[in-house]
Coordinates of C-alpha atoms and ligand atoms in Angstrom, one line a residue:
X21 CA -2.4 20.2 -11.4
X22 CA -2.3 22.5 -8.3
X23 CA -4.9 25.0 -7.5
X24 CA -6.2 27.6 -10.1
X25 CA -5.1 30.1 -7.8
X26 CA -8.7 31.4 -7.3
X27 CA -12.0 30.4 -6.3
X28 CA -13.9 26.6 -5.9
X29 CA -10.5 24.8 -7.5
X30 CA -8.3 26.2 -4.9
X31 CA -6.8 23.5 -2.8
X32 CA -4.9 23.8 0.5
X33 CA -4.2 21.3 3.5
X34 CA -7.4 20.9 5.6
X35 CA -5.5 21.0 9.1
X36 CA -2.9 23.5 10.6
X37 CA 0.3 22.3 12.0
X38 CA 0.7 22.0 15.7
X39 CA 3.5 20.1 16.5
X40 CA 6.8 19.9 13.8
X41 CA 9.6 17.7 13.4
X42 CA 12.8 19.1 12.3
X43 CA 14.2 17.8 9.2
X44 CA 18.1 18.2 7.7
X45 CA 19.5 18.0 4.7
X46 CA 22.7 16.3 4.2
X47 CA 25.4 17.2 2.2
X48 CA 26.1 14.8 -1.1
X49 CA 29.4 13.5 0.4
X50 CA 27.5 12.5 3.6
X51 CA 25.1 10.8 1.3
X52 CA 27.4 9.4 -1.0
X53 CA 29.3 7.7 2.0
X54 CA 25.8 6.5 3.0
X55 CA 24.5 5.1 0.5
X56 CA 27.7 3.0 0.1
X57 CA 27.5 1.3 3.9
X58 CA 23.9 1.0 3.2
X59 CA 24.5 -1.9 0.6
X60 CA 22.9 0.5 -1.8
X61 CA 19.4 -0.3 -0.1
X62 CA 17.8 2.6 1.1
X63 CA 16.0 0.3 3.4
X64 CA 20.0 0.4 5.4
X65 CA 19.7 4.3 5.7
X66 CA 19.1 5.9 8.7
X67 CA 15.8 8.1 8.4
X68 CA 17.3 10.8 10.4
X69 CA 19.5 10.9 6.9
X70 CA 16.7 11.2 5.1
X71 CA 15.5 14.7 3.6
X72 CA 12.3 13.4 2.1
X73 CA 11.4 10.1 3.0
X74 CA 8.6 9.0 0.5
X75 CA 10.1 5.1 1.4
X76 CA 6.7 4.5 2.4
X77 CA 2.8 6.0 3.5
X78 CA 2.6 2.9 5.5
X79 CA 2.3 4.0 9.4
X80 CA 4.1 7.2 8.5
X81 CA 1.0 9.5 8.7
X82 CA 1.1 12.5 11.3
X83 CA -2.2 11.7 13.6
X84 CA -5.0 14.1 14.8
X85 CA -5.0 16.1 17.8
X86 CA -8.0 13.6 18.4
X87 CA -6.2 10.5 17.6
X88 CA -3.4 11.8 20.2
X89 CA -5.7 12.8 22.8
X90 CA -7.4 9.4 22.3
X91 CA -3.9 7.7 23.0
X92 CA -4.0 9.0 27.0
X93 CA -7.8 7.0 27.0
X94 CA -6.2 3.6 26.4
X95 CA -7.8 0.8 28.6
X96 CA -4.7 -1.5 29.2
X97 CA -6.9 -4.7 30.2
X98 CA -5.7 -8.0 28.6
X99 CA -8.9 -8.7 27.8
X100 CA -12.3 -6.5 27.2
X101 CA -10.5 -3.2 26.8
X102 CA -12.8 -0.6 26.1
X103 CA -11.0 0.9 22.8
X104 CA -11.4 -2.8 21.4
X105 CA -15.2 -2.3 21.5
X106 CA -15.1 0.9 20.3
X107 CA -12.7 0.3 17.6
X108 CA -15.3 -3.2 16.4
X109 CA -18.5 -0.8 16.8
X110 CA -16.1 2.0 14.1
X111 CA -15.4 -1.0 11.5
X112 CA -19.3 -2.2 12.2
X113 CA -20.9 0.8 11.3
X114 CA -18.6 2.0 8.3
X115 CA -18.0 -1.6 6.9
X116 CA -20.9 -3.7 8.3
X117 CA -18.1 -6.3 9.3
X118 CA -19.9 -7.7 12.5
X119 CA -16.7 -9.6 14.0
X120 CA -13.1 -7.9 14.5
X121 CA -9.8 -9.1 15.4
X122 CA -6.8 -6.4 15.8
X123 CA -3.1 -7.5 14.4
X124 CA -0.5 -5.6 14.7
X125 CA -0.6 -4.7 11.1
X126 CA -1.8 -5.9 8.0
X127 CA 0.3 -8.6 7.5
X128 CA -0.8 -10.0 11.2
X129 CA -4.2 -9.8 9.9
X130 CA -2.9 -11.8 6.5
X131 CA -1.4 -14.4 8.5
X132 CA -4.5 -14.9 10.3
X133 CA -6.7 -15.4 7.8
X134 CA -4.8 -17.2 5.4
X135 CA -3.8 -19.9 8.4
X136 CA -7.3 -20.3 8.8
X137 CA -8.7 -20.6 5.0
X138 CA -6.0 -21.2 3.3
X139 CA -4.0 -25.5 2.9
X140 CA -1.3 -26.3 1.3
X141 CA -1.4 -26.3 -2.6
X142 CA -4.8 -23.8 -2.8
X143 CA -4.6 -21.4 -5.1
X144 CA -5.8 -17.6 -3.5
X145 CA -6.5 -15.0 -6.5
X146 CA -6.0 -11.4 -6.5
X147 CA -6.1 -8.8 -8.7
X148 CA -2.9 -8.3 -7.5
X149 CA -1.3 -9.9 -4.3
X150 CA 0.6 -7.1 -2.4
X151 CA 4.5 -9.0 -1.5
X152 CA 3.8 -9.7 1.9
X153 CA 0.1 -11.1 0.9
X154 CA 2.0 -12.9 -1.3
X155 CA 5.0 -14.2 1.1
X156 CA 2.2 -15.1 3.6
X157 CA 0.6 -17.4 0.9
X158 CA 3.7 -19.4 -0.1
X159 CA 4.6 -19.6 3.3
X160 CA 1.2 -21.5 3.7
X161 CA 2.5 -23.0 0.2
X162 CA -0.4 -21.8 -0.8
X163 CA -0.1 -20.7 -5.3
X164 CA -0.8 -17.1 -5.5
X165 CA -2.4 -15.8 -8.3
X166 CA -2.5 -12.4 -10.1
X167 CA -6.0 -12.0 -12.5
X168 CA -5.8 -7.8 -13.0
X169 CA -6.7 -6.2 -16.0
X170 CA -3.9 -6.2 -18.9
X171 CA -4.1 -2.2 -18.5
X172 CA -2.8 -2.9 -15.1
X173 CA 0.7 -3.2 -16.4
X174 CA 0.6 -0.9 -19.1
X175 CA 1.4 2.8 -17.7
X176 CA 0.4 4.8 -20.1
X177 CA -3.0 3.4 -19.9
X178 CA -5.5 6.1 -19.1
X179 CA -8.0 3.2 -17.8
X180 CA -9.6 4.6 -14.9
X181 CA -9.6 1.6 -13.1
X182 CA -7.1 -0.2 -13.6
X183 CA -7.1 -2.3 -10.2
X184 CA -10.0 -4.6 -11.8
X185 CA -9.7 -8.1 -11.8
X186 CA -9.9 -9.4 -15.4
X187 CA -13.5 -11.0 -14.8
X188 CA -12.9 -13.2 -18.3
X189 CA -9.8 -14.7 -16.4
X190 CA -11.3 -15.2 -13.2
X191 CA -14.2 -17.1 -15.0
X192 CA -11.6 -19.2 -17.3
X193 CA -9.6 -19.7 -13.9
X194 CA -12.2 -21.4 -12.2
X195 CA -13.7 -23.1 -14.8
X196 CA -10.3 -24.8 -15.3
X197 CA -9.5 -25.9 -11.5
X198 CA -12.3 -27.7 -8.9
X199 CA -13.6 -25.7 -6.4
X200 CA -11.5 -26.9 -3.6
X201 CA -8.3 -25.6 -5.1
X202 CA -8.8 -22.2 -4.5
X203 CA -9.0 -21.2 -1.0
X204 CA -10.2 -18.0 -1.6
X205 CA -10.0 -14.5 -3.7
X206 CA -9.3 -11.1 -2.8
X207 CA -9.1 -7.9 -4.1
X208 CA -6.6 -5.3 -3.4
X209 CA -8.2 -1.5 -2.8
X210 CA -6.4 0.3 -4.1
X211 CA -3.9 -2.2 -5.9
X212 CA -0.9 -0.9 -4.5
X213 CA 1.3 -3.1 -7.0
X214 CA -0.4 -1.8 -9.7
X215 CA 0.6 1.9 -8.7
X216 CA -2.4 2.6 -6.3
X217 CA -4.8 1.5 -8.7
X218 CA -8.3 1.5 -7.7
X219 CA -10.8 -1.3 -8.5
X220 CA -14.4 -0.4 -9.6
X221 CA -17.4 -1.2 -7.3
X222 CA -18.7 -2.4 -10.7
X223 CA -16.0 -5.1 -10.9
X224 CA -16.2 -5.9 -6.8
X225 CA -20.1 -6.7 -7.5
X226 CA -19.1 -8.9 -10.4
X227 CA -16.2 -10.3 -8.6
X228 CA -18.3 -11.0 -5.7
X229 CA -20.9 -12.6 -7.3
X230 CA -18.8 -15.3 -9.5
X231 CA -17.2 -16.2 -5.9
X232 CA -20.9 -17.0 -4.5
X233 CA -21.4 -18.7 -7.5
X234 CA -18.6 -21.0 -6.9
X235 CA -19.0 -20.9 -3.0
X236 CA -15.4 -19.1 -2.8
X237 CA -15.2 -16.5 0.0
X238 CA -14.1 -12.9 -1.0
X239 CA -12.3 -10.7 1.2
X240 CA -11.0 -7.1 0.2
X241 CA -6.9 -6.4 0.8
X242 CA -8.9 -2.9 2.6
X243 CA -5.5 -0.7 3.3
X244 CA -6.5 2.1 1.1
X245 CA -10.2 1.8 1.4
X246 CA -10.6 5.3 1.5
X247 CA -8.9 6.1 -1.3
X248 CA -10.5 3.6 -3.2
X249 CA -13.7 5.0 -2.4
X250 CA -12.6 8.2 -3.3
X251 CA -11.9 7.0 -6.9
X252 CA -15.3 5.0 -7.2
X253 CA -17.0 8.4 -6.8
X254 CA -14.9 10.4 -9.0
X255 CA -14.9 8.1 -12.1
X256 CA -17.7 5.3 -11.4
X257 CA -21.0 6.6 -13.3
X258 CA -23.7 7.0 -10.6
X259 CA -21.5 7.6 -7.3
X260 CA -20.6 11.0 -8.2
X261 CA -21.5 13.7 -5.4
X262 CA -22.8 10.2 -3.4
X263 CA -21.0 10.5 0.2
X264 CA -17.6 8.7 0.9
X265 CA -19.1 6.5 3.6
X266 CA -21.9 4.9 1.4
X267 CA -19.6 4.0 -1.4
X268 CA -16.9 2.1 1.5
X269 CA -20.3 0.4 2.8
X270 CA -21.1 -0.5 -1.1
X271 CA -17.3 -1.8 -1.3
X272 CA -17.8 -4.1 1.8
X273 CA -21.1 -5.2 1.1
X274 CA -19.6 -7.5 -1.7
X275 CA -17.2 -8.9 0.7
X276 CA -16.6 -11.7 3.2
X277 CA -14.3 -10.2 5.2
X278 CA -11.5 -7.8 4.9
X279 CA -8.0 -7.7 6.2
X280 CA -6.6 -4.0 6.9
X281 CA -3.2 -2.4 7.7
X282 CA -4.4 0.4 10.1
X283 CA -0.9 2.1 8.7
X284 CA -2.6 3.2 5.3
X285 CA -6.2 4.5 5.4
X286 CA -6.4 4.0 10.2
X287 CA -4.2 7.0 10.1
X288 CA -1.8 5.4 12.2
X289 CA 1.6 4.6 13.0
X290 CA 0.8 0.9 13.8
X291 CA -2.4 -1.6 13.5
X292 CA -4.0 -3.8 11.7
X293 CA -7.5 -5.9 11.6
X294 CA -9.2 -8.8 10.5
X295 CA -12.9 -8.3 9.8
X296 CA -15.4 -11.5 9.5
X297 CA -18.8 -11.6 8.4
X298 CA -19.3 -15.2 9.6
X299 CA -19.4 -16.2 12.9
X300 CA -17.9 -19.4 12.5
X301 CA -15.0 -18.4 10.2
X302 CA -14.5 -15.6 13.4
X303 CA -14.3 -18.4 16.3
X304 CA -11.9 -20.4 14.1
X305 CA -9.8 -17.4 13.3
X306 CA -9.5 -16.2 17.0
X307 CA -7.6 -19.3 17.8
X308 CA -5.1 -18.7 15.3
X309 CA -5.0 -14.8 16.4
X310 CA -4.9 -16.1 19.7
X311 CA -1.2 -17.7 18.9
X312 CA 0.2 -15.2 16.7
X313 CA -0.7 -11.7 17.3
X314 CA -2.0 -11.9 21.4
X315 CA -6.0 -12.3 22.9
X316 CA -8.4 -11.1 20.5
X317 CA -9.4 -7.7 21.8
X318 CA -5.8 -6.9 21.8
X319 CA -4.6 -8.1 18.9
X320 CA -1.1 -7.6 19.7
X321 CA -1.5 -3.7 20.1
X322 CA -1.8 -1.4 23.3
X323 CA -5.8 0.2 24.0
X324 CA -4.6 3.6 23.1
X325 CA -3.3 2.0 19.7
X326 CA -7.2 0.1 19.4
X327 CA -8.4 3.9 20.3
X328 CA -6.3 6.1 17.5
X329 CA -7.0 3.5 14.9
X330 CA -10.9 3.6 15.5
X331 CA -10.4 7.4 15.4
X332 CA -8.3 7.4 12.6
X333 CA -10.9 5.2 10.6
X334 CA -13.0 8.0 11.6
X335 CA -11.3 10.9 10.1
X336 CA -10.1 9.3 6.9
X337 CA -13.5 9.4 5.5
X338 CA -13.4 12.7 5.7
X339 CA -14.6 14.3 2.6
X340 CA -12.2 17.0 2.5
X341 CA -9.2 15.5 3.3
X342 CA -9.6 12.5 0.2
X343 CA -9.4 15.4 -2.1
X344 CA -6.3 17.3 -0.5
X345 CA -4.9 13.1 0.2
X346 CA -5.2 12.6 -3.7
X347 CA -4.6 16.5 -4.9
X348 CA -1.4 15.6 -3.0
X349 CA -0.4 13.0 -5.2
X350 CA -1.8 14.2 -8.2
X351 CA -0.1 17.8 -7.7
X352 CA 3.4 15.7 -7.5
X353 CA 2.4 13.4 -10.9
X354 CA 1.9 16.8 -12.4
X355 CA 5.5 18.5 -11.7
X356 CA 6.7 14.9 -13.2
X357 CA 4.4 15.7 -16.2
X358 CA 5.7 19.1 -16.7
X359 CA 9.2 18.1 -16.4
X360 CA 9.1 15.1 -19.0
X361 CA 9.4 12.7 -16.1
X362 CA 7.7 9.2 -17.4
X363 CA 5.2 8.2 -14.2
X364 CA 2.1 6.0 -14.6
X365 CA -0.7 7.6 -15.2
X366 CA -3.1 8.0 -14.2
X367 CA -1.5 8.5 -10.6
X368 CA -3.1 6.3 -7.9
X369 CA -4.1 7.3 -4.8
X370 CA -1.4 7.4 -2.4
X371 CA 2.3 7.6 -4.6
X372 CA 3.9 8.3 -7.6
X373 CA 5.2 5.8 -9.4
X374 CA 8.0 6.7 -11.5
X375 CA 8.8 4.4 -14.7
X376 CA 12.2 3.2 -14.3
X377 CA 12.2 1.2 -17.8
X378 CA 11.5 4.6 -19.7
X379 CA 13.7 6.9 -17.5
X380 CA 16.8 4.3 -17.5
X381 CA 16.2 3.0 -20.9
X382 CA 20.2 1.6 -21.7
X383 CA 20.1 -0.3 -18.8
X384 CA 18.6 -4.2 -18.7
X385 CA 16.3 -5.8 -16.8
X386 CA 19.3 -7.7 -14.7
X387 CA 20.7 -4.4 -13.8
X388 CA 18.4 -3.4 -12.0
X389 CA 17.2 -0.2 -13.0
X390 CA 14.7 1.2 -10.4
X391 CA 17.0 -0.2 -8.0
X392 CA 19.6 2.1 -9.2
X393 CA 17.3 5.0 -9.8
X394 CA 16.3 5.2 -6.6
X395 CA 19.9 5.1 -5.3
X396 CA 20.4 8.5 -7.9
X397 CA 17.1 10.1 -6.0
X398 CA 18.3 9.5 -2.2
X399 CA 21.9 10.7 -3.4
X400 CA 20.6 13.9 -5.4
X401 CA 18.5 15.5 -2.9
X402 CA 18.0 13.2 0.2
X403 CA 14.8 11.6 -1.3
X404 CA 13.7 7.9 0.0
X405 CA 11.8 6.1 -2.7
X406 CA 11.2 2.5 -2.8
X407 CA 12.1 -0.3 -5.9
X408 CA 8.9 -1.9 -7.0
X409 CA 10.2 -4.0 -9.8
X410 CA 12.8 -7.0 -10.2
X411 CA 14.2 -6.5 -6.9
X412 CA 10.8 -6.6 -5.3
X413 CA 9.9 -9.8 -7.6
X414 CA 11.8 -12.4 -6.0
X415 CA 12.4 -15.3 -7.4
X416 CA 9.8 -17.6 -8.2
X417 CA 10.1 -20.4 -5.9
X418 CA 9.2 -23.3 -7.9
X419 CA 12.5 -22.6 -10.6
X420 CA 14.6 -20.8 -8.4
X421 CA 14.9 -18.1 -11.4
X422 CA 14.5 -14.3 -11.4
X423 CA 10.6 -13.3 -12.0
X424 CA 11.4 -10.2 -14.4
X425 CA 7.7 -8.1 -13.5
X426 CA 6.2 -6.1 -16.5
X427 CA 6.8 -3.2 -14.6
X428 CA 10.0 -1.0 -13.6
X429 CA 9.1 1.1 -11.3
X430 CA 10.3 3.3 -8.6
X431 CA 7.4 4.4 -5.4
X432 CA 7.0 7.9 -4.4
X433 CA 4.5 7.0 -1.6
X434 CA 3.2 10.2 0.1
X435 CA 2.9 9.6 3.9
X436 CA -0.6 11.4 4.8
X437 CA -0.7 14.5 6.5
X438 CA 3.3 14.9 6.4
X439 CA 4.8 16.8 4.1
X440 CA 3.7 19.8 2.4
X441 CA 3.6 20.9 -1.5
X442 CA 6.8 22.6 -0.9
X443 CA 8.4 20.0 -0.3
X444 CA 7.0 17.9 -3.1
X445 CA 8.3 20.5 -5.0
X446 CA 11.5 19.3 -4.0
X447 CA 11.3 15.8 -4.9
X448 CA 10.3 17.0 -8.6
X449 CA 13.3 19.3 -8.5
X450 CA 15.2 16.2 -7.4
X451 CA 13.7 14.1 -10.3
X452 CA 14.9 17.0 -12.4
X453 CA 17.9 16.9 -11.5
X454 CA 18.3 13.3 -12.2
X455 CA 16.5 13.5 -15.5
X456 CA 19.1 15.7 -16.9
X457 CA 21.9 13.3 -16.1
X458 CA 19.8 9.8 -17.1
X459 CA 22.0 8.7 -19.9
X460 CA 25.1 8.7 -17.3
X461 CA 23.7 6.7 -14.7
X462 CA 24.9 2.9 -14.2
X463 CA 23.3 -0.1 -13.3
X464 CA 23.6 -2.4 -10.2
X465 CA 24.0 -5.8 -9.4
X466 CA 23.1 -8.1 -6.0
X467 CA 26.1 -8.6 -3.7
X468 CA 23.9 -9.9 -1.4
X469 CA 20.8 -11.9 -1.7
X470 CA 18.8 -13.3 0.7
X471 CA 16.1 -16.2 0.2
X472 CA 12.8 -14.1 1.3
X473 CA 11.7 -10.8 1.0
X474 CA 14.9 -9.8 -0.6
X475 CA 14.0 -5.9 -1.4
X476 CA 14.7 -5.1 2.4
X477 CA 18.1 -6.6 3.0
X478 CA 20.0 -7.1 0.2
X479 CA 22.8 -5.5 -0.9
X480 CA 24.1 -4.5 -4.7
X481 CA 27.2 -3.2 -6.2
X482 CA 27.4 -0.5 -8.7
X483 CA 28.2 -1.8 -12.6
X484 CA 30.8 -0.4 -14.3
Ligands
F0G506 N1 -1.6 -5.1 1.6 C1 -1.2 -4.0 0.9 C2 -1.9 -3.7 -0.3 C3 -0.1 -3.2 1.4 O1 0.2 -2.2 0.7 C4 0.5 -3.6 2.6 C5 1.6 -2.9 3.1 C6 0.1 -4.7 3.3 C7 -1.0 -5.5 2.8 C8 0.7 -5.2 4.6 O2 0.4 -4.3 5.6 O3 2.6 -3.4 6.3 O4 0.7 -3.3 7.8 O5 1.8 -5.4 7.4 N2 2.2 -2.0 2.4 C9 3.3 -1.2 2.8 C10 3.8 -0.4 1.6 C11 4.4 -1.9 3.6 O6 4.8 0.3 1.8 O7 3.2 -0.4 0.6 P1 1.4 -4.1 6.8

């Protein structure tokens, strides 16, 4: 919960504002009329509608007076631009990743790698493949693979990290299918789909070392490195009081590689990397990176963007800030808490993931539930969550049929450095709100569905 109030516990926000960004609250019949031309897909509303937008903490983080005054020493050369260099010497020194390759975002990076490592009809195994991670391995039809911990889909599991991989499965898994079926594995830090979950260094050490075993590269999913690290100390016996930096160098010591959406844990509003150990995996990689995402000290971005995201890599490793980043969060689970709100627990690191199965109980699985929740959120208080369940599934693309996920859930994802407790306040008086009229709310149904990547254009109609 929040602060004590006195003394060591208390907890406020380790900057002070400098430059603000109006917000407005819209009235409900402004919303209502909204959320109707939207499809019923928050995705379709306009942000400037938004009161709260918690849609994402993906390149919605307010950068640093540093990070900004790093922007005006971009070096705009095509190739060789100075805030390349200094961006590969940032991910050198805190990862140990020797070669670097900017993207324009993660899923540049994803694409990348995967067209590199990855042929057709290779498995890839995750703990849990974020949906674009995923997307970018069937496009490659490539056979993606989830092998988390069963306390991964259970949220009232207390495990404390539930972002594991399910080392028995792994082991089964590849005893069961030839080497050169799996292309590679990966872990996702934090596991996002999970609900931010982090993943043990414990486990990454295991992980890595049944991949060497087999000759199977590893990379880390890296996005929320940070905050992973963050959660290693806290809960991992023997990291506690051990600083931030050496536990992120512990976490890439057991990896190949990483890919990275500068979005989450750069601190800014767009970037991404691909980090190589190997030389040779690096030159074959370029040429792909090369066709996709620009010349390889570009990477698709401008110098100033190479510059803030080295910065921002800087700054998230700041000690202080992790424990205001995941107060944040937890402060928000807590008002949930208090309020009988059902939310996995124990919150992750960068949202609150609210359990749409237990809040929406009458309704089934095919009407879409968090869909609908989130459609009760925006049009109670102005809050933008996101659906992370059926409607994020897909379908799976072998049967053509539905993939109903163990999970219902709808994302709270906190953007860094944005909003204040105050105005998570809000969205828990929002939640409230929408607690006390549950049993009332109706379920949805697709009017519109397209073939990939559904969650961010289709539209629904309300049941009933
Ligand atoms: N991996 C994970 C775990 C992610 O959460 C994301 C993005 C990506 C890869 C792709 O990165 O967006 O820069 O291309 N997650 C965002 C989210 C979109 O809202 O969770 P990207």
């Amino acid at each position: 919960m929040v602060a004590g109030g006195s003394g060591e516990d208390f907890r406020a926000e380790p900057f002070r504002i400098k430059v603000v960004e109006p917000i407005r609250r819209t009235t409900r019949p402004e919303r209502e009329r909204l959320v109707e031309e939207a499809g019923y897909n928050l995705f379709h509303i306009p942000s400037e509608a938004v009161y709260i937008d918690l849609l994402t903490d993906s390149g919605t983080s307010a950068m640093s007076d540093r990070q900004w005054a790093g922007m005006m020493l971009g070096d705009e050369a095509y190739a060789g631009s100075r805030n390349y260099y200094r961006l590969r010497e940032t991910v050198r020194e805190i990862m140990g990743f020797d070669h670097v390759i900017p993207t324009h975002q993660g899923r540049g990076a994803e694409h990348v790698l995967f067209s590199t490592l990855l042929e057709p009809g290779q498995y890839v195994l995750n703990n849990m493949h974020f949906d674009t991670t995923r997307a970018h391995v069937q496009h490659r039809r490539g056979i993606a693979v989830d092998l988390a911990v069963p306390e991964a889909s259970d949220p009232c599991s207390c495990h404390p990290f539930k972002g594991d991989f399910d080392l028995d499965r792994l082991q089964t898994f590849l005893a069961e299918h030839p080497r050169e079926s799996v292309a590679l594995i990966m872990a996702t830090v934090t596991c996002n789909t999970a609900g931010g979950q982090p993943v043990s260094l414990g486990n990454l050490k295991a992980v890595k070392e049944i991949a060497s075993e087999h000759g199977i590269p590893f990379f880390l999913d890296a996005c929320r490195f940070a905050e992973n690290a963050y959660f290693i100390r806290e809960r991992e016996p023997g990291w506690a009081g051990r600083p931030i930096r050496e536990v992120v160098r512990a976490m890439a010591d057991c990896a190949d590689g990483c890919t990275m959406s500068g979005k989450k844990d750069a601190l800014v509003n767009i970037g991404g990397f691909l980090a190589l150990r190997d030389p040779e995996l690096f030159r074959r990689a370029s040429v792909w990176a090369v066709l996709f995402e620009g010349f390889p000290t570009y990477g698709g971005l401008a110098g100033r963007d190479l510059e803030a995201m080295a910065r921002g890599l800087e700054e998230v490793l700041d000690e202080e800030y992790l424990e205001y980043r995941v107060g944040q969060v937890r402060y928000l689970a807590g008002l949930c808490r208090a309020a009988g709100i059902p939310i996995i627990e124990p919150p992750g690191g960068h949202a609150v993931y609210v359990d749409a199965k237990r809040f929406l109980p009458h309704l089934g699985r095919d009407e879409l539930p968090a869909q609908a929740l989130t459609v009760e959120l925006y049009l109670e208080g102005g809050v933008r969550g996101v659906e992370i369940g059926t409607v994020l599934a897909g379908r799976d693309p072998a049967t053509g049929e539905n993939v109903y996920p163990e999970l219902e859930l709808v994302r709270l994802a906190i953007p860094r450095r944005v909003y204040t407790d105050r105005h998570l306040e809000w969205v828990a008086l929002t939640l409230r709100r929408v607690w006390e009229r549950r049993e009332g709310i109706k379920g949805l149904a697709f009017s519109y569905e397209p073939p990939v990547l559904r969650h961010f254009t289709a539209r629904f109609r309300p049941l009933g």
